Coordinates of C-alpha atoms and ligand atoms in Angstrom, one line a residue:
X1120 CA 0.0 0.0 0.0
X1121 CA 1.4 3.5 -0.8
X1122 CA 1.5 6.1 1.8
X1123 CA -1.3 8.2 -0.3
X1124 CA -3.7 5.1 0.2
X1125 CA -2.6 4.3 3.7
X1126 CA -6.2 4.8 5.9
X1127 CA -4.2 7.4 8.1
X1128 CA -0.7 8.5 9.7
X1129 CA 0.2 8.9 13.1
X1130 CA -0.5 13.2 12.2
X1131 CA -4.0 13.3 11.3
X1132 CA -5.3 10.1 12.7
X1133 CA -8.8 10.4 11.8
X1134 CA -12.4 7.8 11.5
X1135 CA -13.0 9.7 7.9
X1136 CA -15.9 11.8 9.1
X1137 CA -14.7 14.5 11.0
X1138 CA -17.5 17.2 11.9
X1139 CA -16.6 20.7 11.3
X1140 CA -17.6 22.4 14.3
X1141 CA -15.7 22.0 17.5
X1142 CA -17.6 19.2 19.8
X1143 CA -18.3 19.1 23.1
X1144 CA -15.0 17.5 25.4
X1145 CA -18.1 14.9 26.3
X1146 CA -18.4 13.7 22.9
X1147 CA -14.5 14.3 22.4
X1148 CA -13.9 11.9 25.3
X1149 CA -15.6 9.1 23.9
X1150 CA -14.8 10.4 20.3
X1151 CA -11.2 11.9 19.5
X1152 CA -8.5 10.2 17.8
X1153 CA -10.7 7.5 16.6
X1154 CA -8.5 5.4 13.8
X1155 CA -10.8 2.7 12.7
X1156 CA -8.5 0.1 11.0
X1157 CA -10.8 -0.4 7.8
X1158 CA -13.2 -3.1 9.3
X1159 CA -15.9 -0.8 10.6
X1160 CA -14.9 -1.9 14.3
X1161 CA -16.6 0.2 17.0
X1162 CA -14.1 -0.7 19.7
X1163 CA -10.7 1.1 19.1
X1164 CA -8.0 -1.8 17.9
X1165 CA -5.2 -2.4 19.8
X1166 CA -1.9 -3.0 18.2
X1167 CA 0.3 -4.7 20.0
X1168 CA 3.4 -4.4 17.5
X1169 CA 6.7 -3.3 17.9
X1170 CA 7.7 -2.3 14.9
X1171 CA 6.1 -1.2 11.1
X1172 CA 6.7 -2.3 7.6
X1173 CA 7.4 0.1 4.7
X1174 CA 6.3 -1.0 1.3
X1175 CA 9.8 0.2 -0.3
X1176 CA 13.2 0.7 0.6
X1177 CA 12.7 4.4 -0.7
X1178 CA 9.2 4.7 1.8
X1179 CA 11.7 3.6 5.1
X1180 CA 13.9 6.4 4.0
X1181 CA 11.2 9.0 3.1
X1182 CA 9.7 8.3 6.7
X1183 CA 12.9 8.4 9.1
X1184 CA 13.1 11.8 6.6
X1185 CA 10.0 12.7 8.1
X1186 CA 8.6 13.1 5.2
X1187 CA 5.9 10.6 5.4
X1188 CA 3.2 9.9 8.9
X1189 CA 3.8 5.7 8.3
X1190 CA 4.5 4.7 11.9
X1191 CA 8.3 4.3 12.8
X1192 CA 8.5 1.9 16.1
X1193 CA 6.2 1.8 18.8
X1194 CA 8.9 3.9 21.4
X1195 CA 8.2 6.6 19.1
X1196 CA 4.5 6.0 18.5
X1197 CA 1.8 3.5 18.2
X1198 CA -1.4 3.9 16.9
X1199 CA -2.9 2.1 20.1
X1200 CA -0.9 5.0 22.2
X1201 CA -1.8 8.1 19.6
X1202 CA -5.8 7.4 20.3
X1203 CA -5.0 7.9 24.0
X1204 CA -2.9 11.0 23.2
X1205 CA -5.3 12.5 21.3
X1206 CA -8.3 12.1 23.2
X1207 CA -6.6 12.9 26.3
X1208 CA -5.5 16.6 24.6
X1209 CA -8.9 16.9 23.8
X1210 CA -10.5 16.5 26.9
X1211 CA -7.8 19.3 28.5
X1212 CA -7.7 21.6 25.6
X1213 CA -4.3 21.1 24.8
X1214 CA -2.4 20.6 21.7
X1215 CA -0.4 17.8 22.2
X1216 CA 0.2 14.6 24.9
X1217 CA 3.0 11.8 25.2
X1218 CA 1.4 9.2 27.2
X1219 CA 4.1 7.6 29.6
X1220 CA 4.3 4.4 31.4
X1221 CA 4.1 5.8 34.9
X1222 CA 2.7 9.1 36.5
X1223 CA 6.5 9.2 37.8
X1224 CA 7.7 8.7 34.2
X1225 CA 5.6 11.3 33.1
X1226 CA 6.7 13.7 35.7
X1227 CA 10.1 13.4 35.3
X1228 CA 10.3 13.7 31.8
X1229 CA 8.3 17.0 31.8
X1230 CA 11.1 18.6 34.3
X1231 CA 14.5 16.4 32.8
X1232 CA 13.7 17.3 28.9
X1233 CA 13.7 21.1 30.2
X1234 CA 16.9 21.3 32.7
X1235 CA 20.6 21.4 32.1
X1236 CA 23.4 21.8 35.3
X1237 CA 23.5 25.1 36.8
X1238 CA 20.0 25.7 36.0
X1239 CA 17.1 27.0 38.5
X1240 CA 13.5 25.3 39.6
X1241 CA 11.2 26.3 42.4
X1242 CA 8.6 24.4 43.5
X1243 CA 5.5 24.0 46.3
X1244 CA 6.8 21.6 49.0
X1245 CA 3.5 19.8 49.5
X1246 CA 3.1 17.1 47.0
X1247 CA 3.6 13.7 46.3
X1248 CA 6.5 12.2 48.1
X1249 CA 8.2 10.3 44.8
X1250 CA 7.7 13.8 43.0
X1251 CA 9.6 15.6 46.2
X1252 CA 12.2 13.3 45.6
X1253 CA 13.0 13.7 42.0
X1254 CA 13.3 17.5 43.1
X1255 CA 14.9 17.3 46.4
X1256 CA 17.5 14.3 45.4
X1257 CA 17.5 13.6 42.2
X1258 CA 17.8 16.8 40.0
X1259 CA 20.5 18.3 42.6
X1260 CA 22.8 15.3 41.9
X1261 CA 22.7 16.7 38.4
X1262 CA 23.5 20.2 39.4
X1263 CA 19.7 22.2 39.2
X1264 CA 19.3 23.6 42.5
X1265 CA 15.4 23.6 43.7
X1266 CA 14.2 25.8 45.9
X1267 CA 10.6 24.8 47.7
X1268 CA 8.1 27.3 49.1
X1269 CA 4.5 26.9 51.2
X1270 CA 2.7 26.4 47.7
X1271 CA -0.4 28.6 49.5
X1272 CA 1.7 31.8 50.5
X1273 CA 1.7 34.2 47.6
X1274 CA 5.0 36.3 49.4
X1275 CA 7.0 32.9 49.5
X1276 CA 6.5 33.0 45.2
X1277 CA 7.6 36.2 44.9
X1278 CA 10.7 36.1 47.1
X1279 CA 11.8 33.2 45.1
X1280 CA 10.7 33.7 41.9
X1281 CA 12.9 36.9 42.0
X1282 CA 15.9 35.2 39.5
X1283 CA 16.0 33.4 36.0
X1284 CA 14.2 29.8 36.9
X1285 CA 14.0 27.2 34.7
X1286 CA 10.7 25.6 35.5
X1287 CA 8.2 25.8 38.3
X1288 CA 6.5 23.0 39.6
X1289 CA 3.0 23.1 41.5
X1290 CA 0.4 20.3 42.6
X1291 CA -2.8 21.6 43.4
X1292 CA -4.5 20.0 45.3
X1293 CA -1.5 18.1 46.9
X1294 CA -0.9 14.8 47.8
X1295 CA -2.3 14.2 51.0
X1296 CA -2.6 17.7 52.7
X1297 CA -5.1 19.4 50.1
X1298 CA -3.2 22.4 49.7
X1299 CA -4.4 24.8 47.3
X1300 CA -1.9 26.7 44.9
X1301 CA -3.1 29.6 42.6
X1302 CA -2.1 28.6 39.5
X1303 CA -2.4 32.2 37.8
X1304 CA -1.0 33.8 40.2
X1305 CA 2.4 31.7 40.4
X1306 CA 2.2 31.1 36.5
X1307 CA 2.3 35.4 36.6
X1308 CA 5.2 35.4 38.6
X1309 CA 7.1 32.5 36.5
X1310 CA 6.6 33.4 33.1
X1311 CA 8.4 37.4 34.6
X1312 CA 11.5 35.0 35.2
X1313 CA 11.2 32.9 32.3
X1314 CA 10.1 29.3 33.9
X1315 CA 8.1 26.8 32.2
X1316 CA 4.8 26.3 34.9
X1317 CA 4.3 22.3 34.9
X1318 CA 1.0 21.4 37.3
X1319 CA 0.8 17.9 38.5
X1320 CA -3.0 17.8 38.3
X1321 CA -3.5 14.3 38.9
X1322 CA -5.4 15.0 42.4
X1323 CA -7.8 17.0 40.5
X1324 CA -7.8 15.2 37.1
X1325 CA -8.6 16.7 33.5
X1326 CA -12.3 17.1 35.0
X1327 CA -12.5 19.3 37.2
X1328 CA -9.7 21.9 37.1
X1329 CA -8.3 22.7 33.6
X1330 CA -4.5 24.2 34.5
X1331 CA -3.9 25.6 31.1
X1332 CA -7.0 27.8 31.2
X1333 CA -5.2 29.4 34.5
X1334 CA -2.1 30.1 32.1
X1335 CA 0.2 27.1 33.4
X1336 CA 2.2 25.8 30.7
X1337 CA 2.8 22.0 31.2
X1338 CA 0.7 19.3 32.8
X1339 CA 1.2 16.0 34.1
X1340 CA -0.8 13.3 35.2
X1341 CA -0.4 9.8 36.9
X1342 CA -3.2 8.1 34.7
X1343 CA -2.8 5.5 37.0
X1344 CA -5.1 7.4 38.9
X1345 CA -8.6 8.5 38.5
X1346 CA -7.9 8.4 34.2
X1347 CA -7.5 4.5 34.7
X1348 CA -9.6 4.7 38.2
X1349 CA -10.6 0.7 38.5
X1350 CA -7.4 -0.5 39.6
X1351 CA -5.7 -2.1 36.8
X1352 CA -2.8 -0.5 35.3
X1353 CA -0.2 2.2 35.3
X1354 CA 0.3 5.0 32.9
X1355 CA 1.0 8.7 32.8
X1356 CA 0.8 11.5 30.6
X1357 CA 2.3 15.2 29.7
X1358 CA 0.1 18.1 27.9
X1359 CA 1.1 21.3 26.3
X1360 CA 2.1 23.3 23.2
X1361 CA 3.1 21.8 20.3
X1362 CA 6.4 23.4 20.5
X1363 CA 7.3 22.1 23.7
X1364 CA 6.0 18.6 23.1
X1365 CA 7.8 18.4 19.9
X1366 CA 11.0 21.0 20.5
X1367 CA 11.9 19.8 24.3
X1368 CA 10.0 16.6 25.3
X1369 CA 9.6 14.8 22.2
X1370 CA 13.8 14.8 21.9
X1371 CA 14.2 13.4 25.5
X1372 CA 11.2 10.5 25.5
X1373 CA 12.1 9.3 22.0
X1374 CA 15.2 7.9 23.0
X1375 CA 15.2 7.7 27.0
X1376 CA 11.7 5.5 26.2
X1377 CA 9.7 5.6 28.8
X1378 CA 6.5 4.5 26.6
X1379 CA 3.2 3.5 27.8
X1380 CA 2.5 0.2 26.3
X1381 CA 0.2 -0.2 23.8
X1382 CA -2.4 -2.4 25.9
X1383 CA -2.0 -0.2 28.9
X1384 CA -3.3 2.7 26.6
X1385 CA -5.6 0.4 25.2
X1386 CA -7.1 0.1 28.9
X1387 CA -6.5 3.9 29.2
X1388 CA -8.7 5.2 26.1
X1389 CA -11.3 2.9 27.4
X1390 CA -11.2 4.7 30.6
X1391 CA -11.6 8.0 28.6
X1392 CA -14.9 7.5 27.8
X1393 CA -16.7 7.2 31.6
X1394 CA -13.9 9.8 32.8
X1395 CA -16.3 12.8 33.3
X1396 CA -19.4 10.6 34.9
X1397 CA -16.6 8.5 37.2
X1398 CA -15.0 12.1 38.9
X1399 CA -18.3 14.2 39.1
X1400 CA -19.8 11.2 40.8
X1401 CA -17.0 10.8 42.9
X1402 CA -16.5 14.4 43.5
X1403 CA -20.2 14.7 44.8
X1404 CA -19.5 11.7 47.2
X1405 CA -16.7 13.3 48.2
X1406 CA -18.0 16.4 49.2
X1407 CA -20.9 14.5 50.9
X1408 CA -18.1 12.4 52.8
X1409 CA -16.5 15.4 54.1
X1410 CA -19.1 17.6 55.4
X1411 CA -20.1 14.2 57.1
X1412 CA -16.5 13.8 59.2
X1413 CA -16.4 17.5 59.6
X1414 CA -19.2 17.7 61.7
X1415 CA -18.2 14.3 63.4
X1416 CA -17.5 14.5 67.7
X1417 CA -14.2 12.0 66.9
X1418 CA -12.8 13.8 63.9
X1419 CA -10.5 16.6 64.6
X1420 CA -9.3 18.1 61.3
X1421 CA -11.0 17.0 57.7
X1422 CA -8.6 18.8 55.0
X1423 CA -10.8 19.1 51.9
X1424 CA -10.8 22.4 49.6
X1425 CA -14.7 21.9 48.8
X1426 CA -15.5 22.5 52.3
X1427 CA -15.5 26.7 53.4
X1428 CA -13.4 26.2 56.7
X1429 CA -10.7 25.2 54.0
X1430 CA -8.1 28.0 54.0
X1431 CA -7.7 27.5 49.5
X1432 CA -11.6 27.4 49.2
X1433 CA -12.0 30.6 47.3
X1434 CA -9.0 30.0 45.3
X1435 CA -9.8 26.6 44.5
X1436 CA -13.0 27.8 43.6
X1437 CA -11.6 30.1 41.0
X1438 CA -9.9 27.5 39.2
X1439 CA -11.2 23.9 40.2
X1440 CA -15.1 23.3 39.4
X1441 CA -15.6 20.7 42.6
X1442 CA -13.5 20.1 45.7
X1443 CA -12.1 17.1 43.9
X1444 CA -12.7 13.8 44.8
X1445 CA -9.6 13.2 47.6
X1446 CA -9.6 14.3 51.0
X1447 CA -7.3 14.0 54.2
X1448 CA -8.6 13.5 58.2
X1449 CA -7.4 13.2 61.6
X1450 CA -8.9 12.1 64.5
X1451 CA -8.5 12.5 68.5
X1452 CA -6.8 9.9 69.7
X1453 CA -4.3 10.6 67.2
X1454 CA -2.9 7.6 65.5
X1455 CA -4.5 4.6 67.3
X1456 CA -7.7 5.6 67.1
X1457 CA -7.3 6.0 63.3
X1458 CA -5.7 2.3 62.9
X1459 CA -9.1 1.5 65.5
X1460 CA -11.4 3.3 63.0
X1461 CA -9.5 2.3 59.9
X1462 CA -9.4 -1.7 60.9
X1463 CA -13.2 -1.5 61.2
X1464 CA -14.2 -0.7 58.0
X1465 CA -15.8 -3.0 56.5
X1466 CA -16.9 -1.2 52.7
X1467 CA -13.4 1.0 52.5
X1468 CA -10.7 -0.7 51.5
X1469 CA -6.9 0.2 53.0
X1470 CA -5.2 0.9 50.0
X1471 CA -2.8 3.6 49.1
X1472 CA -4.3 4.1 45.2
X1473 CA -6.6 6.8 45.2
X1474 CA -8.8 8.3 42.1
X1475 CA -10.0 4.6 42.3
X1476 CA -13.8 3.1 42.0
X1477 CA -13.4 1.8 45.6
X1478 CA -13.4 4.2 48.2
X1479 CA -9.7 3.6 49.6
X1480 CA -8.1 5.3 52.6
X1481 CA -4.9 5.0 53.5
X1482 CA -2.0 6.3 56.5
X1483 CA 0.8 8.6 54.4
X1484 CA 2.9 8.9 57.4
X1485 CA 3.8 5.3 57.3
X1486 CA 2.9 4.5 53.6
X1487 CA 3.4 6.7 50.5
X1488 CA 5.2 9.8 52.3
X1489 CA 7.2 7.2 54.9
X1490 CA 10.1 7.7 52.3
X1491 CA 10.5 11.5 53.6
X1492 CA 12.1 12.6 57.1
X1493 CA 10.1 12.9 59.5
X1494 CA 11.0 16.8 59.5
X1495 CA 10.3 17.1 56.1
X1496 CA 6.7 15.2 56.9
X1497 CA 6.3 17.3 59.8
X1498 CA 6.9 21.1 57.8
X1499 CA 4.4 19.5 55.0
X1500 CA 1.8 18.2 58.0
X1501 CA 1.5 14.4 57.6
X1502 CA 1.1 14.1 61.0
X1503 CA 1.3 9.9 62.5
X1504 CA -2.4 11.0 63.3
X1505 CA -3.9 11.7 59.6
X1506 CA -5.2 9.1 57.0
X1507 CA -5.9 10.2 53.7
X1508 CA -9.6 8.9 52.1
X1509 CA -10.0 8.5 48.2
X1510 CA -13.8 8.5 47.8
X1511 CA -15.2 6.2 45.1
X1512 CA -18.3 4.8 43.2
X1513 CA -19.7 3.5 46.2
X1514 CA -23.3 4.8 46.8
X1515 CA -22.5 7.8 49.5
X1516 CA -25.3 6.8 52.1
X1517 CA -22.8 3.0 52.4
X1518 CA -19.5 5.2 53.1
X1519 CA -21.2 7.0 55.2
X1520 CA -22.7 4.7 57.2
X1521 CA -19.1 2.8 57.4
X1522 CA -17.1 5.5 58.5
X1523 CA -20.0 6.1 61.1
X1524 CA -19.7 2.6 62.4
X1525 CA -15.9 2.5 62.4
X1526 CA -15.5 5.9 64.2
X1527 CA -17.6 4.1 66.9
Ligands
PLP122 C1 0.4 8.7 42.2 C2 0.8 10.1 41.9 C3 2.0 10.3 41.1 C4 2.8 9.1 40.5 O1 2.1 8.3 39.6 P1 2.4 6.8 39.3 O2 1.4 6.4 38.2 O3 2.2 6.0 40.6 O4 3.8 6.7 38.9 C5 2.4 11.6 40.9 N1 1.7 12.6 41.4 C6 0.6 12.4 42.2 C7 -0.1 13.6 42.8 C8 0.2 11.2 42.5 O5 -0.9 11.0 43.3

């Protein structure tokens, strides 16, 4: 088959109809980078290939030219892997995505493909703790120096972000405390000192906050997380312009290869398509969950930016349609009386996923942020007392009435 009768190229993907007004990121989510192989199939194919064939010895050479859109080798792109990419940009309005194999993979390509030694990053200490440590151990041993601030204090951002930075990285909300960052007003403040804004939005997801819109530059998600969100595989993706996708991260993932697989994306488009009516649900749980333990005798602190009492509510507000679907709780009696409450549940699982179907809590302290000091975990506030609940699927009136049983 010559390239001019080939169905379609990794560029313009397309079904053959393509309507000519812009849809609806609803119908995009079950819709974009459709590439039906030519036998009418409604599912999207998976191709679980390696590599690609060229019909001549003069087509290889016209296509490593990039001169043609015939597929190269799946570390470079798969169709499987472009339907993902595409839908996922056209759910967060963005105009490109490379899918990655990990949320971690994804993150730290979208800060490695930017940095060279000597160079400059600041970032908001309270986040995920594999994400701190890229920043705080990882980058330094390669000569960037990162500075962190208190994401929520707007005169920490500008007493940093008073030299040339590189990149600034936020995550808003953040892993497990819920702190709010405003992403216009630190993406302001970057762009005066030349820094790329990358947003880790996985605790919010493409749903309900839309980081771009807010004039961040890069995002990154663990799609592991609520894009997957029923527990089966890992993936992560990156989002931005096409000329940072193809001028600074393209040239890094294309030959570091951290890929997402072709079947995991397979899962992932899948996914896609009940995205929206998986995190509003979940988000509306949520909120019902927290405005539950926040008037509970037992609990002591619920963290949770859709509640008013939370110090990032108007900001959060401003850029976040929902208070997400993720919230973290102490209780008196500190940490035995959370193991107590936490071994008597009997619906909620103990689990340290979140973004999942199933309502999953878990202890950070001793779990996913035991990695960091206990200094480090004491500045960000995962205290041995808090426990961090991802609300799913689950019909609220059940959680409820298990967290009321547990707390006793
Ligand atoms: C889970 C998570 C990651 C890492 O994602 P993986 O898919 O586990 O590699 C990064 N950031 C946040 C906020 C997360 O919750």
């Amino acid at each position: 088959m010559s390239e001019s009768e080939r169905p379609w190229g990794y560029r313009e993907q397309t079904h053959g109809k393509n309507p000519d007004w812009q849809l609806h990121p609803d119908t995009e989510s079950v819709r974009a980078g459709l590439a039906r192989s030519g036998f009418g199939e409604t599912g999207e194919a998976l191709y679980l290939t390696s590599g690609f064939t060229y019909g001549s010895a003069e087509e290889a050479v016209a296509s490593f030219a990039d001169e043609t859109d015939h597929y190269l080798y799946s570390r470079f792109h798969n169709p499987t892997v472009s339907v993902f990419e595409k839908r996922l940009a056209a759910i967060e309005g963005a105009e490109l995505c490379v899918a990655t194999g990990s949320g971690m993979s994804a993150m730290f390509a979208s800060i490695a493909c930017l940095v060279s030694q000597g160079d400059h990053v600041v970032a908001s200490a309270s986040m995920f703790s594999s994400c701190y440590v890229v920043l705080s151990e990882i980058l330094p041993k390669w000569g960037v120096t990162v500075e962190f601030v208190k994401g929520s204090e707007k005169a920490d951002w500008e007493k940093a972000l008073n030299r040339p930075t590189k990149a600034v990285f936020i995550e808003t909300p953040s892993n497990p405390m819920l702190e709010i960052v405003d992403i216009a007003m630190v993406s302001e403040l970057a762009h005066k000192v030349g820094a790329t804004v990358i947003v880790d939005n996985v605790m919010a997801s493409p749903i309900l906050q839309k980081p771009l819109q807010h004039g961040a530059d890069v995002i990154m998600y663990s799609a592991t997380k609520h894009i997957d969100g029923q527990g089966r595989v890992l993936g992560g993706a990156i989002l931005g312009s096409a000329d940072y996708i193809l001028n600074q991260l393209q040239p890094f993932t294309r030959h570091t290869g951290p890929n997402l697989s072709a079947f995991n994306a397979w899962v992932l488009l899948k996914s896609l398509e009940t995205l929206g009516m998986r995190v509003e649900r979940m988000n509306s749980n949520a909120q019902a969950v927290a405005e539950f333990l926040s008037s509970h005798p037992k609990v002591e602190a619920v963290n949770y930016p859709g509640l008013k009492s939370h110090p990032g509510y108007e900001i959060n507000s401003r850029q976040m349609s929902g208070g997400g679907t993720t919230m973290s709780l102490s209780l008196k009696g500190g940490q035995s009386a959370l193991f107590e409450a936490m071994n008597k549940l009997v619906v909620i699982d103990i689990s340290n996923n979140l973004g999942d179907s199933k309502s999953l809590i878990t202890h950070p302290a001793s779990t996913t942020h035991r990695r960091l000091s206990p200094e480090i975990r004491a500045d960000l506030g995962i205290t041995d007392s808090l426990a961090r609940l991802s609300v799913g699927l689950e019909h609220s009136s059940d959680l409820i009435r298990d967290l009321e049983i547990a707390l006793g």
